[in-house]
PDB file of C-alpha atoms in Angstrom:
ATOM      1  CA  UNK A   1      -4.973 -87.775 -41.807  1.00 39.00           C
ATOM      2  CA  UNK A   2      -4.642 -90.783 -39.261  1.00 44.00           C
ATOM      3  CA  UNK A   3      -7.271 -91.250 -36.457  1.00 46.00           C
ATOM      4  CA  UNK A   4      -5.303 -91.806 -33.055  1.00 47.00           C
ATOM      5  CA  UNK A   5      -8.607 -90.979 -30.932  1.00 51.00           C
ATOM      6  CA  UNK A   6      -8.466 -90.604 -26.957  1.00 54.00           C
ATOM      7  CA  UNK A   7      -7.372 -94.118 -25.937  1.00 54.00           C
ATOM      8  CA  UNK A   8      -4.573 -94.196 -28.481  1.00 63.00           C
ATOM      9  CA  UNK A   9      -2.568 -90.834 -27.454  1.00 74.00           C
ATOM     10  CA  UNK A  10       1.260 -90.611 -27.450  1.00 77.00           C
ATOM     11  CA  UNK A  11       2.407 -90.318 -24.164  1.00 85.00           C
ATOM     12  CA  UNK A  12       0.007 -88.051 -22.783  1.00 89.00           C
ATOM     13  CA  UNK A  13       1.039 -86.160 -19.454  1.00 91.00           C
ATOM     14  CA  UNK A  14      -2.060 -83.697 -18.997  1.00 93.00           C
ATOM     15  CA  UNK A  15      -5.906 -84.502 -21.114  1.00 93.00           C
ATOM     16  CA  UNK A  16      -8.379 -82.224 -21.856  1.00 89.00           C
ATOM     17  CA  UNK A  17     -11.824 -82.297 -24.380  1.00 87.00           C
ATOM     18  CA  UNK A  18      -9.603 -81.245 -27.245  1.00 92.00           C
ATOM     19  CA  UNK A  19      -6.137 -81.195 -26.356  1.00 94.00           C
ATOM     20  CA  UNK A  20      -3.565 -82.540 -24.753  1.00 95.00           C
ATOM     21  CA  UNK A  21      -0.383 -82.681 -23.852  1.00 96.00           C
ATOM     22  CA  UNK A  22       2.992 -84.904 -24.316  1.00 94.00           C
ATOM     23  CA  UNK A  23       6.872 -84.529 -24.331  1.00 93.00           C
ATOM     24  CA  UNK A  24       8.295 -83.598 -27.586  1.00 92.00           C
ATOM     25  CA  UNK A  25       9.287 -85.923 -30.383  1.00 90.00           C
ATOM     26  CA  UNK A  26      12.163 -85.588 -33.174  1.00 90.00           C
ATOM     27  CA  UNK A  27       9.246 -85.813 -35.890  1.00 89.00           C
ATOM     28  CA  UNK A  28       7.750 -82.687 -34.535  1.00 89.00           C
ATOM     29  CA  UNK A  29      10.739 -80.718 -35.643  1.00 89.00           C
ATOM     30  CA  UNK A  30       9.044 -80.525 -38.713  1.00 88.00           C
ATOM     31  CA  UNK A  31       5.665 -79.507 -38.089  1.00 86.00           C
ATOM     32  CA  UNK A  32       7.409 -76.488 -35.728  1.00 85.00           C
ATOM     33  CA  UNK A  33       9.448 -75.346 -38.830  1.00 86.00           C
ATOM     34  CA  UNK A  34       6.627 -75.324 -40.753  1.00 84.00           C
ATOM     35  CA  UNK A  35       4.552 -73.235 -38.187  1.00 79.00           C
ATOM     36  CA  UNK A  36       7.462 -70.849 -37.736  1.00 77.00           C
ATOM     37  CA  UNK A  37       6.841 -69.434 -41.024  1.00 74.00           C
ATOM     38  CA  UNK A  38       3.443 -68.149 -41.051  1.00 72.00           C
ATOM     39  CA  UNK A  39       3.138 -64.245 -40.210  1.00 59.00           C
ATOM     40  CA  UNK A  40       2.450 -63.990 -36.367  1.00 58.00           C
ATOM     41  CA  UNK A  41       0.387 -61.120 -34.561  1.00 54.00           C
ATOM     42  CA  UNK A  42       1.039 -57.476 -34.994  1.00 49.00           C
ATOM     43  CA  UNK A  43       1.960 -57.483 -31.413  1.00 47.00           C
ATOM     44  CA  UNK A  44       5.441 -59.714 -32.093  1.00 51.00           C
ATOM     45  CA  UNK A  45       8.327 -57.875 -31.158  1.00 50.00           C
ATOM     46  CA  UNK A  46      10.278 -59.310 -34.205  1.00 49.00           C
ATOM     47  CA  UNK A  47       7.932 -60.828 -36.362  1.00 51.00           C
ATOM     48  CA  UNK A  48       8.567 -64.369 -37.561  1.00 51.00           C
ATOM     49  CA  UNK A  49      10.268 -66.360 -35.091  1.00 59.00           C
ATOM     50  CA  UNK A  50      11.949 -68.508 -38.542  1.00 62.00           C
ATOM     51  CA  UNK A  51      13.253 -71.941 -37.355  1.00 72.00           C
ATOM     52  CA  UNK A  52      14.693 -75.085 -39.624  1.00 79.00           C
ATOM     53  CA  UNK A  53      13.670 -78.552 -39.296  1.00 80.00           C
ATOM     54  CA  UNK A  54      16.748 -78.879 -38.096  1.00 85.00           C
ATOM     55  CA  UNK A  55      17.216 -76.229 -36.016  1.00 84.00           C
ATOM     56  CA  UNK A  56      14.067 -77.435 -33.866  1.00 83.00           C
ATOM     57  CA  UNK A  57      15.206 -81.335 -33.610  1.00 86.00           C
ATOM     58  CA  UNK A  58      18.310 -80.122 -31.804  1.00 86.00           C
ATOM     59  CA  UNK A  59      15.834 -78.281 -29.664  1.00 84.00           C
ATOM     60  CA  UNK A  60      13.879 -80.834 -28.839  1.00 88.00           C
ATOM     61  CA  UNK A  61      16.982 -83.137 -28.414  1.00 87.00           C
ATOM     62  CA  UNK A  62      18.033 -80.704 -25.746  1.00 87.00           C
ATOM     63  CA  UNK A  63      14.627 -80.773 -24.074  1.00 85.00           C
ATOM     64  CA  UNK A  64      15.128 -84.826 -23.837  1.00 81.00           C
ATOM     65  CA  UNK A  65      17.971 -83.799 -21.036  1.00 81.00           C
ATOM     66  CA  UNK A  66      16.368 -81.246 -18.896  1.00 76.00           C
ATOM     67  CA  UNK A  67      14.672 -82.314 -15.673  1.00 71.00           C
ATOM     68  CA  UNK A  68      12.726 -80.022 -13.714  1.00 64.00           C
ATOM     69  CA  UNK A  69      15.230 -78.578 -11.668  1.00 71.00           C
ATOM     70  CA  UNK A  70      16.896 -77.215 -14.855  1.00 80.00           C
ATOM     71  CA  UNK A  71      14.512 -74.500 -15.271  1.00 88.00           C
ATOM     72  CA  UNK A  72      12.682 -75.399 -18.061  1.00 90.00           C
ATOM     73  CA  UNK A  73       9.366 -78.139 -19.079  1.00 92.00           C
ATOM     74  CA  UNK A  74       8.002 -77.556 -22.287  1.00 93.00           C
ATOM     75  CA  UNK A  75       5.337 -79.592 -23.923  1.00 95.00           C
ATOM     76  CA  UNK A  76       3.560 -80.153 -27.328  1.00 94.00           C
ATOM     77  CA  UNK A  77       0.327 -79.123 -27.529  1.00 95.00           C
ATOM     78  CA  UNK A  78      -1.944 -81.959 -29.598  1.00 94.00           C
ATOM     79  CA  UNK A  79      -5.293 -82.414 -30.726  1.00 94.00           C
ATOM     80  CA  UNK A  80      -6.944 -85.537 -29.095  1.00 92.00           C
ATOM     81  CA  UNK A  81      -8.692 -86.586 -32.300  1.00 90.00           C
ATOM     82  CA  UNK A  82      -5.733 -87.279 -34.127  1.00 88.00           C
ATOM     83  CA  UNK A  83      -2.496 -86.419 -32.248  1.00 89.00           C
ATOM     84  CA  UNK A  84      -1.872 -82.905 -34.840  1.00 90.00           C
ATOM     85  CA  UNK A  85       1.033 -81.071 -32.961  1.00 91.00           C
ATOM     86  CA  UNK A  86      -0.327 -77.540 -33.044  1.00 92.00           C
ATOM     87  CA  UNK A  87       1.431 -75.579 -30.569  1.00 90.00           C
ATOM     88  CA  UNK A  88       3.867 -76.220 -27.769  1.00 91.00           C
ATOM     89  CA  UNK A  89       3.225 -74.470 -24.235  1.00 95.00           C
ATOM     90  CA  UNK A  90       5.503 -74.786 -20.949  1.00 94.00           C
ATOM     91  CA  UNK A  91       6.692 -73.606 -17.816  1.00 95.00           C
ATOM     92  CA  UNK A  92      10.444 -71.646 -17.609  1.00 93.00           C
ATOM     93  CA  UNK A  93      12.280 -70.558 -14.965  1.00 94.00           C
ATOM     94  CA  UNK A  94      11.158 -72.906 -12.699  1.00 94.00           C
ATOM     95  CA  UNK A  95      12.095 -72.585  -8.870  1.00 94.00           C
ATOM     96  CA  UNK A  96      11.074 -75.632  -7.129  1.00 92.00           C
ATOM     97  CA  UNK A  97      12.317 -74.235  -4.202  1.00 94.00           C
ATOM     98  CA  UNK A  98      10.018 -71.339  -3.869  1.00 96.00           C
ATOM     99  CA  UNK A  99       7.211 -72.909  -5.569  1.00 96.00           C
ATOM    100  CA  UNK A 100       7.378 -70.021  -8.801  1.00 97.00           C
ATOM    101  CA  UNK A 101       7.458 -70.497 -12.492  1.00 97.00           C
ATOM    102  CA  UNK A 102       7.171 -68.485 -15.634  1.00 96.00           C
ATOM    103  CA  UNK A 103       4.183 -69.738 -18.195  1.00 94.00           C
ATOM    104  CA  UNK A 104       4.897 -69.599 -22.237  1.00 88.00           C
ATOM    105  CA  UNK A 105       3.253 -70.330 -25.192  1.00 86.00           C
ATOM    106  CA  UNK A 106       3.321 -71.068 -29.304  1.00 84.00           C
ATOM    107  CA  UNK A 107       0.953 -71.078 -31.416  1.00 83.00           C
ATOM    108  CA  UNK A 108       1.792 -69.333 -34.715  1.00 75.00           C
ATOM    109  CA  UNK A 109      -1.039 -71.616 -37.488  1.00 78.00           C
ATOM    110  CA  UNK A 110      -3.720 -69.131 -37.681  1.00 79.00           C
ATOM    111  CA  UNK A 111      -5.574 -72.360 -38.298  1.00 82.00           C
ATOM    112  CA  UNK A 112      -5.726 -73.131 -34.900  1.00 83.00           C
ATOM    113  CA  UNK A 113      -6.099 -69.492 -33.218  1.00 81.00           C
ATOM    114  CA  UNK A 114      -9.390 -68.318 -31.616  1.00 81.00           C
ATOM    115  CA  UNK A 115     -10.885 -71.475 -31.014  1.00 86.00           C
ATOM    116  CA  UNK A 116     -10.205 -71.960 -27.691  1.00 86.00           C
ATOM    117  CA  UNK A 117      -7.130 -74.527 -28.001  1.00 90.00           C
ATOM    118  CA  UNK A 118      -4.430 -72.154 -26.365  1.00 88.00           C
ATOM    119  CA  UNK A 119      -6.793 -71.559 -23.406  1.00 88.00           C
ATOM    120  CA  UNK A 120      -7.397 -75.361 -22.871  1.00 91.00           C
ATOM    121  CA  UNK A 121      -3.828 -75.346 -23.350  1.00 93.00           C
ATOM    122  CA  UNK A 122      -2.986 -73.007 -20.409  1.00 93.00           C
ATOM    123  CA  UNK A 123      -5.715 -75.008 -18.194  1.00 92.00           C
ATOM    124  CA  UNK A 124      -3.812 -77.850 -18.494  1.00 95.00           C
ATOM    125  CA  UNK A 125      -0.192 -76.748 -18.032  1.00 96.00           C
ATOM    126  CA  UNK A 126      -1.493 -74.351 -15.136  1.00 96.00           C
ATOM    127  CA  UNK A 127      -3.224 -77.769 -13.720  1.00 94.00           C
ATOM    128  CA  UNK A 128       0.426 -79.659 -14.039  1.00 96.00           C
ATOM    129  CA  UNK A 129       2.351 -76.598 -12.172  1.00 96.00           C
ATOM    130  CA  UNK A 130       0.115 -75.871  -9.485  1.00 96.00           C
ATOM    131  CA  UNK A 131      -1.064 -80.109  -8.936  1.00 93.00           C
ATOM    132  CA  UNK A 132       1.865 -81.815 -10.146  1.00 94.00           C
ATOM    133  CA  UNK A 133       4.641 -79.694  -9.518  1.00 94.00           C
ATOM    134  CA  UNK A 134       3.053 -78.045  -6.338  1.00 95.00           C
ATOM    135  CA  UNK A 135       4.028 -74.788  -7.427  1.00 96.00           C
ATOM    136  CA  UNK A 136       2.337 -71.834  -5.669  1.00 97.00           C
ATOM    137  CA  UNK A 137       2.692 -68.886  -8.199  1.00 97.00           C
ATOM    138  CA  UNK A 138       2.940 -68.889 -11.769  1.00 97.00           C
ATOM    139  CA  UNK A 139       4.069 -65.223 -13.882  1.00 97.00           C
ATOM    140  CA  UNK A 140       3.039 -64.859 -17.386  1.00 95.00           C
ATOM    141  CA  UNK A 141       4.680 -61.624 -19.477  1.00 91.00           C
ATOM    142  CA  UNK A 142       3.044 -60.347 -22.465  1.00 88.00           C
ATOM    143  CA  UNK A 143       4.332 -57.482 -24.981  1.00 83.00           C
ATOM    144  CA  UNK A 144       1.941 -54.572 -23.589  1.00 83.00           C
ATOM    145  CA  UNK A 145       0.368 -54.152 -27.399  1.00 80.00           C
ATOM    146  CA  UNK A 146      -0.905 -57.618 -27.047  1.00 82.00           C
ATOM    147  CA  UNK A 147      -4.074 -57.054 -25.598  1.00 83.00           C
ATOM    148  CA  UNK A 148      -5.770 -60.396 -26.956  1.00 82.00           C
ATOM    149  CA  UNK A 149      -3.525 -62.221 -24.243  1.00 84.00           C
ATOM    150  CA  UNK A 150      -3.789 -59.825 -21.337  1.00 88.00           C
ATOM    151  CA  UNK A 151      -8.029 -60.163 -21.135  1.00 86.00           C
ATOM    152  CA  UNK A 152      -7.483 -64.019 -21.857  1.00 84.00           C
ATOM    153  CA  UNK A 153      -4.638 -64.157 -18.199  1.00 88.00           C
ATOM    154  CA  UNK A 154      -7.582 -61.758 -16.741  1.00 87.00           C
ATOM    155  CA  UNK A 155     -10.122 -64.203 -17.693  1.00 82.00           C
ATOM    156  CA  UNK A 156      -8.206 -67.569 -16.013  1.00 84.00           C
ATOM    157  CA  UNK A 157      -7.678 -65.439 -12.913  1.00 87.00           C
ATOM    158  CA  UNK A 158      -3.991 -63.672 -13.392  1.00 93.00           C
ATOM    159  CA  UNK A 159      -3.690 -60.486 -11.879  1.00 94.00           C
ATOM    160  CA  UNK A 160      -1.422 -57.313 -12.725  1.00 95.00           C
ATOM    161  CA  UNK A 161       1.574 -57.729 -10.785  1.00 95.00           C
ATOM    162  CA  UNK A 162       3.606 -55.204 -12.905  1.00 94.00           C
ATOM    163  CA  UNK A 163       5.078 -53.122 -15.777  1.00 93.00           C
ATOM    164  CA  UNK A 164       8.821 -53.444 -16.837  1.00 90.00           C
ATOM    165  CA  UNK A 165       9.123 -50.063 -18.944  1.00 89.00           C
ATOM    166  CA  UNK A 166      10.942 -49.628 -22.413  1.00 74.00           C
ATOM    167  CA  UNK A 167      11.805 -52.982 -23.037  1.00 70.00           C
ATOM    168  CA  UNK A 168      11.430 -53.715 -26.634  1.00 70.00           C
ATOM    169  CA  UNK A 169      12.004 -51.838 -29.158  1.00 71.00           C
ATOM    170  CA  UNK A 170       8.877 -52.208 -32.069  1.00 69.00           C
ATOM    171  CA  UNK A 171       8.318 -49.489 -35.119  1.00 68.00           C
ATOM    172  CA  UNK A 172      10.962 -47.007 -34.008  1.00 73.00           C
ATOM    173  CA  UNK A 173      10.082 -46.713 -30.255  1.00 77.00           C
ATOM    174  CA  UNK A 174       9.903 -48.793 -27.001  1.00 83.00           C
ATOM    175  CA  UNK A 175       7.029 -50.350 -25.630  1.00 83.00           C
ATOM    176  CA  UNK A 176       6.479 -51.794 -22.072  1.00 88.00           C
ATOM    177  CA  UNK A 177       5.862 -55.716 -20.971  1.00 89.00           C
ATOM    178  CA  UNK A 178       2.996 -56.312 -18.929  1.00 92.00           C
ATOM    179  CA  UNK A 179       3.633 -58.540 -15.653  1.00 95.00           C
ATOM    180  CA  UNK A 180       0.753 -60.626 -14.332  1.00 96.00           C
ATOM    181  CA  UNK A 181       1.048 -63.113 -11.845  1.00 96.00           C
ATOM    182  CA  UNK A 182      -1.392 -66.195 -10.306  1.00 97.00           C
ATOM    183  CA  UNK A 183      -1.890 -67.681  -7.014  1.00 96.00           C
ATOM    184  CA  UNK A 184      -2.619 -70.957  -5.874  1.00 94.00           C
ATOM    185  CA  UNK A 185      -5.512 -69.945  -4.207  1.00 91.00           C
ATOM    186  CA  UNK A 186      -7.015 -67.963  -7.299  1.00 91.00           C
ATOM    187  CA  UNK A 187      -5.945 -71.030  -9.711  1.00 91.00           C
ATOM    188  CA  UNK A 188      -8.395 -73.125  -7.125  1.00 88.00           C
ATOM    189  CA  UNK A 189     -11.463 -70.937  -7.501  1.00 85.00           C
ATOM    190  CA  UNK A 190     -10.493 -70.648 -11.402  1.00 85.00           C
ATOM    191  CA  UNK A 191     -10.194 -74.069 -11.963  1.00 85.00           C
ATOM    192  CA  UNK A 192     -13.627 -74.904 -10.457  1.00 84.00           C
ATOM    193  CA  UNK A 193     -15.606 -71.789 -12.975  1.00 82.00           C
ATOM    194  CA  UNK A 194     -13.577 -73.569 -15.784  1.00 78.00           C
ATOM    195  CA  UNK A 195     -14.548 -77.528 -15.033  1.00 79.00           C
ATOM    196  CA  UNK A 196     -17.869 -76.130 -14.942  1.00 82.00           C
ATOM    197  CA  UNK A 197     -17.756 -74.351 -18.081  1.00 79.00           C
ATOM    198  CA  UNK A 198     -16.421 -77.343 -19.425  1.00 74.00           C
ATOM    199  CA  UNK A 199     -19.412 -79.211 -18.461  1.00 78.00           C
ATOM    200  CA  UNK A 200     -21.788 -76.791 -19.731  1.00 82.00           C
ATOM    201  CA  UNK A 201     -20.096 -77.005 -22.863  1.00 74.00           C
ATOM    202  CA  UNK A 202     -20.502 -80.894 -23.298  1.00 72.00           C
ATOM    203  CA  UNK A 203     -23.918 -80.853 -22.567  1.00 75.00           C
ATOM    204  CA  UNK A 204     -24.731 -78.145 -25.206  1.00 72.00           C
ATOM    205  CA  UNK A 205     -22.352 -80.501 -27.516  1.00 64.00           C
ATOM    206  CA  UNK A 206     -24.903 -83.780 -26.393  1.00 61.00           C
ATOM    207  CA  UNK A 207     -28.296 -81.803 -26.477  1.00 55.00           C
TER     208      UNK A 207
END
C-alpha cells in the first residue's frame, strides 16, 4: 500500500488526526463499487445499495459540475496515512439562503466501522457547513431502527426535531424516520468538548 502521509494529501478541503477530506476522483469509482457490495446494517431499508464502477464514475463526473448553490457537496472520506478512500460524507439540500442543510453519510467496509472514522468524519463536514459555508442549522434523518446513529447525532449535540411516520416499508411493515436537527450555537459548545477530546486522546497516544 503507498505511504502519502499528512504533507502529501490529495487536495484536502477539511484535516483531522485520521481523516480527511477531498473532492472526488474518477479512480474512486472503483473503490465505491467495491464497497457497495458488502452486506450493510440490519437497519438498511433495502439492503445493498449495488453500484458499478461505472455507474459511480458518472457520479462523480456529475459531482465535478455542481457548485454549492445546486444543492448538493459531497466529499470522500480518506485516511491521512495513506490517502485509502473509505467512505464519502456530504451535505444535500443545501439552502444558502437560509443557512440549512441536510448531513449524509457512506460507509458500507465493515473494516472501517466502529473505530471512530465516521464520527471524525461528521466533525469535519459539520466544521465545513457551519465555518465555511456559514450555515446555521444542519438536519440529519436516520431509519428509526438504526439506533447506532441516533446516540452517535445525540452524542455531537443533534437534537430530536421530529418523526415522519410510515415511511419505509422494511420486513412487511412500515417503520418511521427519525428527524434530528443542530444549531450553530450547540455545534459551538460541541466542537469545543470534541477538540478537547481530541487532545486527550493524543496525549494518551504520546504517554
Amino acid at each position: 500500500m503507498k505511504q502519502v502521509g499528512r504533507w502529501n494529501m490529495k487536495n484536502p478541503v477539511m484535516v483531522s488526526e485520521r481523516v480527511y477530506l477531498r473532492p472526488f476522483e474518477v479512480d474512486d469509482a472503483k473503490v465505491l463499487a467495491e464497497a457497495s457490495h458488502y452486506e450493510t446494517d440490519t437497519f438498511m431499508e433495502r439492503g445493498r445499495d449495488l453500484g458499478s464502477p461505472l455507474a459511480y464514475e458518472s457520479y462523480i463526473k456529475e459531482l465535478y459540475e455542481k457548485q454549492p448553490t445546486d444543492g448538493e457537496i459531497q466529499f470522500a472520506v480518506c485516511l491521512t496515512e495513506n490517502d485509502e478512500c473509505i467512505g464519502m460524507i456530504g451535505l444535500e439540500f443545501v439552502d444558502l439562503i437560509n443557512g440549512v442543510a441536510e448531513t449524509g453519510s457512506w460507509f458500507h467496509n465493515p473494516e472501517y466501522r466502529n473505530k471512530g472514522y465516521g464520527t471524525e468524519a461528521k466533525h469535519l463536514i459539520l466544521e465545513y457547513a457551519f465555518h465555511r459555508l456559514h450555515l446555521e442549522r444542519i438536519i440529519s434523518i436516520v431509519f428509526e431502527p438504526n439506533t447506532r446513529s441516533a446516540a452517535a447525532l445525540a452524542k455531537q449535540g443533534y437534537k430530536p426535531a421530529g418523526r415522519l411516520k410510515y415511511d419505509g416499508l422494511k420486513d412487511g411493515r412500515y417503520q418511521d424516520l427519525l428527524v434530528f436537527d443542530l444549531l450553530r450555537e450547540d455545534w459551538l459548545s460541541y466542537r469545543e468538548q470534541w477538540r478537547a477530546e481530541q487532545e486527550r486522546r493524543k496525549q494518551g497516544l504520546q504517554a
